[in-house]
Amino acid sequence: MRKNVVAGNWKMNKNLQEGVALATELKALLNGVTVKCDVVIAPPLTHVASVVDAVKGSIVGVAAQNCADKEKGAYTGEVSAEMIQSTGAQYVIIGHSERREYYGETNEIIKNKIALALQNGLTPIVCFGEVLAQREAEKHFEVVKSQVEEAMFGFSPEDFGKMILAYEPVWAIGTGKTASAEQAQEIHAFVRGIIVEKFGKQVADDCTILYGGSCNPTNAKELFSNTDVDGGLIGGASLKAADFMAIIQAF
Ligand code: PEP
């Protein structure tokens, strides 16, 4: 079902105590406030179980920032989707551009991770988006199409319907350079269009597509007001409870 979602990706920031304090502060800010979106935070893996505890009784959902592309076994340092699910987290971010760029994640690996997340009852928040050179060469539609098709289209319509998509133009991530509301809407509408072709209008209408890339309290309202933008994946601005709260309230 299509929803408004604001999800915060803390990346590799905050130690355990700081992370629990941030989650607790967010919970307090949300207490008694009616919001028009689902709220998710993605702390580092070491903090996930404690953050799940910290936000209990609130509307805040918890995500891991990654999961293994293997089910279990001799994969030192990896954490499986099943382990994440066992912490009480409900979501997992998959295919973030930083994972694609620094850890060599391909669409094939991302597809495997999505499958394991779904098998374990987690909602995958699947990221895709072009780098600056691809945008400048006007290849962004092509790049986005192949990422979405290769990573996400090999699933049944039911399973596809369980995913949240996140368009994150890499040139806008952590750079302070946001895609304009028109640029975001253009790609989101394009993605919804290819979903219509693959799975039909109902599945496309029901699909939640987030925008990510230097979204902040100042630009969130304009970005979220676009027909095909269903919320945001927020990096830097999710590290301050008040800023993240302001983005949540942009809906
Ligand atoms: C992100 O990394 O998912 C992100 C959107 O980061 P930022 O908001 O800091 O650009």
CSV table of C-alpha atoms and ligand atoms in Angstrom, one decimal:
chain,number,residue,atom,x,y,z
A,1,MET,CA,0.0,0.0,0.0
A,2,ARG,CA,1.3,3.4,-0.9
A,3,LYS,CA,2.3,5.4,2.2
A,4,ASN,CA,4.1,8.6,3.1
A,5,VAL,CA,7.3,7.7,4.7
A,6,VAL,CA,10.2,9.7,6.3
A,7,ALA,CA,13.2,7.5,7.0
A,8,GLY,CA,16.4,8.6,8.6
A,9,ASN,CA,19.7,6.9,7.6
A,10,TRP,CA,22.2,7.6,10.4
A,11,LYS,CA,25.0,5.9,8.4
A,12,MET,CA,28.2,5.4,10.5
A,13,ASN,CA,27.4,8.1,13.0
A,14,LYS,CA,26.7,8.1,16.8
A,15,ASN,CA,28.0,5.6,19.3
A,16,LEU,CA,25.5,3.4,21.1
A,17,GLN,CA,24.7,5.8,23.9
A,18,GLU,CA,24.3,8.7,21.5
A,19,GLY,CA,22.1,6.7,19.2
A,20,VAL,CA,19.8,5.6,22.0
A,21,ALA,CA,19.6,9.2,23.2
A,22,LEU,CA,18.8,10.5,19.7
A,23,ALA,CA,16.0,7.8,19.3
A,24,THR,CA,14.7,8.7,22.8
A,25,GLU,CA,14.6,12.4,21.9
A,26,LEU,CA,12.7,11.7,18.7
A,27,LYS,CA,10.2,9.5,20.5
A,28,ALA,CA,9.6,12.4,23.0
A,29,LEU,CA,9.2,14.9,20.2
A,30,LEU,CA,6.6,12.7,18.5
A,31,ASN,CA,4.7,12.0,21.7
A,32,GLY,CA,1.1,13.2,21.4
A,33,VAL,CA,1.8,14.7,17.9
A,34,THR,CA,-0.3,13.5,14.9
A,35,VAL,CA,1.9,13.0,11.8
A,36,LYS,CA,0.9,12.2,8.3
A,37,CYS,CA,3.7,9.7,7.5
A,38,ASP,CA,5.3,6.6,8.7
A,39,VAL,CA,8.6,7.3,10.5
A,40,VAL,CA,11.7,5.0,10.3
A,41,ILE,CA,15.2,5.4,11.7
A,42,ALA,CA,18.2,3.4,10.6
A,43,PRO,CA,20.9,3.3,13.2
A,44,PRO,CA,24.2,1.4,12.8
A,45,LEU,CA,23.7,-2.4,13.3
A,46,THR,CA,25.3,-2.4,16.7
A,47,HIS,CA,22.5,-0.1,18.0
A,48,VAL,CA,19.5,-1.7,16.3
A,49,ALA,CA,18.2,-3.8,19.2
A,50,SER,CA,18.7,-1.0,21.7
A,51,VAL,CA,17.0,1.5,19.5
A,52,VAL,CA,14.1,-0.9,19.0
A,53,ASP,CA,13.7,-0.9,22.8
A,54,ALA,CA,14.1,2.9,23.0
A,55,VAL,CA,11.3,3.7,20.6
A,56,LYS,CA,8.9,1.0,21.9
A,57,GLY,CA,5.4,2.5,22.3
A,58,SER,CA,5.9,5.1,19.6
A,59,ILE,CA,5.2,5.2,15.9
A,60,VAL,CA,8.9,5.0,15.0
A,61,GLY,CA,10.0,1.9,13.0
A,62,VAL,CA,13.6,0.7,12.9
A,63,ALA,CA,15.7,-0.3,10.0
A,64,ALA,CA,19.1,-1.8,9.5
A,65,GLN,CA,21.3,0.0,6.9
A,66,ASN,CA,22.3,-3.3,5.2
A,67,CYS,CA,22.0,-7.0,5.4
A,68,ALA,CA,24.0,-10.0,4.1
A,69,ASP,CA,23.3,-11.5,0.7
A,70,LYS,CA,23.7,-14.9,2.3
A,71,GLU,CA,21.3,-16.7,4.6
A,72,LYS,CA,23.8,-17.8,7.2
A,73,GLY,CA,27.1,-19.6,7.8
A,74,ALA,CA,30.8,-18.8,7.5
A,75,TYR,CA,30.6,-15.2,6.4
A,76,THR,CA,32.7,-13.4,9.0
A,77,GLY,CA,31.4,-9.9,9.8
A,78,GLU,CA,28.1,-10.3,8.0
A,79,VAL,CA,24.7,-9.9,9.6
A,80,SER,CA,21.7,-11.8,8.1
A,81,ALA,CA,18.2,-10.6,7.4
A,82,GLU,CA,17.0,-13.2,9.9
A,83,MET,CA,19.2,-11.7,12.6
A,84,ILE,CA,18.0,-8.2,11.9
A,85,GLN,CA,14.4,-9.4,12.1
A,86,SER,CA,15.1,-11.1,15.4
A,87,THR,CA,16.0,-7.7,16.9
A,88,GLY,CA,12.5,-6.4,16.3
A,89,ALA,CA,13.6,-4.1,13.4
A,90,GLN,CA,11.0,-4.0,10.6
A,91,TYR,CA,12.9,-2.5,7.7
A,92,VAL,CA,16.3,-2.8,6.0
A,93,ILE,CA,17.9,-0.3,3.6
A,94,ILE,CA,19.4,-2.1,0.6
A,95,GLY,CA,21.6,-1.0,-2.2
A,96,HIS,CA,22.5,2.5,-0.9
A,97,SER,CA,24.9,4.2,-3.3
A,98,GLU,CA,27.6,4.1,-0.6
A,99,ARG,CA,27.3,0.3,-0.5
A,100,ARG,CA,27.3,0.2,-4.3
A,101,GLU,CA,30.3,2.5,-4.6
A,102,TYR,CA,32.5,1.4,-1.6
A,103,TYR,CA,31.6,-2.2,-1.2
A,104,GLY,CA,31.0,-3.2,-4.8
A,105,GLU,CA,27.3,-4.1,-4.5
A,106,THR,CA,25.8,-4.9,-7.9
A,107,ASN,CA,22.2,-5.1,-8.8
A,108,GLU,CA,22.5,-8.9,-8.6
A,109,ILE,CA,23.7,-8.7,-5.0
A,110,ILE,CA,21.0,-6.2,-4.1
A,111,LYS,CA,18.4,-8.5,-5.6
A,112,ASN,CA,19.6,-11.4,-3.4
A,113,LYS,CA,19.5,-9.1,-0.3
A,114,ILE,CA,15.9,-8.0,-1.2
A,115,ALA,CA,14.9,-11.7,-1.5
A,116,LEU,CA,16.3,-12.5,1.9
A,117,ALA,CA,14.8,-9.4,3.5
A,118,LEU,CA,11.4,-10.4,2.1
A,119,GLN,CA,11.7,-14.0,3.2
A,120,ASN,CA,12.4,-12.8,6.7
A,121,GLY,CA,9.4,-10.4,6.9
A,122,LEU,CA,11.5,-7.2,6.6
A,123,THR,CA,10.4,-4.3,4.4
A,124,PRO,CA,13.3,-3.5,2.1
A,125,ILE,CA,14.0,0.2,1.4
A,126,VAL,CA,15.8,-0.2,-2.0
A,127,CYS,CA,18.0,2.7,-3.2
A,128,PHE,CA,18.9,3.6,-6.8
A,129,GLY,CA,20.1,6.7,-8.6
A,130,GLU,CA,22.6,8.0,-11.0
A,131,VAL,CA,26.0,9.6,-10.4
A,132,LEU,CA,26.8,13.1,-11.6
A,133,ALA,CA,28.6,12.0,-14.8
A,134,GLN,CA,25.6,10.0,-15.8
A,135,ARG,CA,23.2,12.9,-15.2
A,136,GLU,CA,25.5,15.2,-17.1
A,137,ALA,CA,25.5,12.8,-20.0
A,138,GLU,CA,21.7,12.6,-19.8
A,139,LYS,CA,21.9,8.9,-19.1
A,140,HIS,CA,19.9,9.1,-15.8
A,141,PHE,CA,16.7,7.6,-17.1
A,142,GLU,CA,18.6,4.7,-18.6
A,143,VAL,CA,20.7,4.1,-15.4
A,144,VAL,CA,17.7,4.3,-13.1
A,145,LYS,CA,15.7,1.9,-15.4
A,146,SER,CA,18.4,-0.7,-15.4
A,147,GLN,CA,18.9,-0.5,-11.6
A,148,VAL,CA,15.2,-0.8,-10.9
A,149,GLU,CA,14.7,-3.6,-13.5
A,150,GLU,CA,17.7,-5.7,-12.5
A,151,ALA,CA,17.4,-5.4,-8.8
A,152,MET,CA,13.7,-5.2,-8.2
A,153,PHE,CA,11.7,-6.5,-11.2
A,154,GLY,CA,12.6,-10.2,-10.8
A,155,PHE,CA,9.9,-10.6,-8.0
A,156,SER,CA,6.2,-11.4,-8.0
A,157,PRO,CA,3.9,-8.4,-8.0
A,158,GLU,CA,3.0,-9.3,-4.4
A,159,ASP,CA,6.7,-9.2,-3.3
A,160,PHE,CA,7.4,-6.1,-5.3
A,161,GLY,CA,4.5,-4.5,-3.5
A,162,LYS,CA,6.2,-5.0,-0.2
A,163,MET,CA,9.2,-2.9,-1.2
A,164,ILE,CA,9.8,0.8,-0.6
A,165,LEU,CA,11.8,2.4,-3.4
A,166,ALA,CA,14.2,5.3,-2.8
A,167,TYR,CA,15.5,7.5,-5.6
A,168,GLU,CA,18.8,9.0,-4.5
A,169,PRO,CA,20.7,10.8,-7.1
A,170,VAL,CA,24.3,10.2,-5.9
A,171,TRP,CA,25.3,13.8,-6.8
A,172,ALA,CA,22.8,15.1,-4.2
A,173,ILE,CA,23.8,12.8,-1.3
A,174,GLY,CA,25.6,14.6,1.4
A,175,THR,CA,26.6,17.4,-1.0
A,176,GLY,CA,24.0,20.0,0.0
A,177,LYS,CA,23.0,20.0,-3.7
A,178,THR,CA,19.4,18.8,-3.7
A,179,ALA,CA,17.6,17.7,-6.8
A,180,SER,CA,14.9,20.3,-7.7
A,181,ALA,CA,11.4,19.3,-7.0
A,182,GLU,CA,10.9,19.0,-10.8
A,183,GLN,CA,13.9,16.8,-11.2
A,184,ALA,CA,12.7,14.5,-8.4
A,185,GLN,CA,9.1,14.4,-9.7
A,186,GLU,CA,10.4,13.7,-13.3
A,187,ILE,CA,12.3,10.6,-12.2
A,188,HIS,CA,9.7,9.4,-9.8
A,189,ALA,CA,7.0,9.6,-12.5
A,190,PHE,CA,9.3,7.8,-14.9
A,191,VAL,CA,9.9,5.0,-12.4
A,192,ARG,CA,6.2,4.7,-11.7
A,193,GLY,CA,5.7,4.5,-15.4
A,194,ILE,CA,8.1,1.5,-15.8
A,195,ILE,CA,6.3,-0.2,-12.9
A,196,VAL,CA,3.0,0.3,-14.7
A,197,GLU,CA,4.5,-1.5,-17.8
A,198,LYS,CA,5.9,-4.3,-15.7
A,199,PHE,CA,3.3,-4.9,-13.0
A,200,GLY,CA,0.3,-2.8,-14.0
A,201,LYS,CA,-1.3,0.4,-12.8
A,202,GLN,CA,-2.5,-0.8,-9.4
A,203,VAL,CA,0.9,-2.0,-8.3
A,204,ALA,CA,2.5,1.2,-9.5
A,205,ASP,CA,-0.1,3.4,-7.8
A,206,ASP,CA,0.5,1.5,-4.6
A,207,CYS,CA,4.2,1.8,-4.7
A,208,THR,CA,6.0,4.1,-2.2
A,209,ILE,CA,8.8,6.0,-3.8
A,210,LEU,CA,11.0,8.2,-1.6
A,211,TYR,CA,13.5,10.9,-2.6
A,212,GLY,CA,16.9,11.1,-0.9
A,213,GLY,CA,19.7,13.6,-1.3
A,214,SER,CA,20.3,16.6,0.9
A,215,CYS,CA,16.7,16.8,1.9
A,216,ASN,CA,16.3,19.1,4.9
A,217,PRO,CA,13.7,21.1,6.9
A,218,THR,CA,13.8,23.9,4.3
A,219,ASN,CA,13.3,21.9,1.1
A,220,ALA,CA,11.2,18.9,2.4
A,221,LYS,CA,7.8,20.5,1.9
A,222,GLU,CA,8.4,21.3,-1.7
A,223,LEU,CA,9.9,17.9,-2.5
A,224,PHE,CA,7.1,16.0,-0.8
A,225,SER,CA,4.4,18.0,-2.4
A,226,ASN,CA,5.1,16.3,-5.8
A,227,THR,CA,2.5,13.8,-6.9
A,228,ASP,CA,5.0,10.9,-7.2
A,229,VAL,CA,7.2,11.7,-4.2
A,230,ASP,CA,6.0,9.8,-1.2
A,231,GLY,CA,8.5,11.0,1.3
A,232,GLY,CA,12.2,11.0,1.9
A,233,LEU,CA,15.3,9.0,2.9
A,234,ILE,CA,17.2,11.5,5.0
A,235,GLY,CA,20.9,11.3,5.8
A,236,GLY,CA,22.6,14.2,7.5
A,237,ALA,CA,19.4,15.9,8.7
A,238,SER,CA,18.3,12.8,10.5
A,239,LEU,CA,21.1,13.2,13.0
A,240,LYS,CA,19.4,16.0,14.8
A,241,ALA,CA,16.0,15.1,16.3
A,242,ALA,CA,14.5,18.6,15.8
A,243,ASP,CA,15.6,18.7,12.1
A,244,PHE,CA,14.2,15.2,11.4
A,245,MET,CA,11.0,16.1,13.2
A,246,ALA,CA,10.6,19.2,11.0
A,247,ILE,CA,11.0,17.0,7.9
A,248,ILE,CA,8.4,14.6,9.3
A,249,GLN,CA,6.1,17.6,9.8
A,250,ALA,CA,6.6,18.7,6.2
A,251,PHE,CA,3.7,16.4,5.4
B,1,PEP,C1,21.4,9.2,2.2
B,1,PEP,O1,22.6,8.9,2.3
B,1,PEP,O2,20.5,8.4,2.1
B,1,PEP,C2,21.1,10.7,2.1
B,1,PEP,C3,20.0,11.0,1.5
B,1,PEP,O3,22.0,11.5,2.7
B,1,PEP,P1,21.9,13.1,2.8
B,1,PEP,O4,20.5,13.4,3.2
B,1,PEP,O5,22.9,13.5,3.8
B,1,PEP,O6,22.2,13.7,1.5
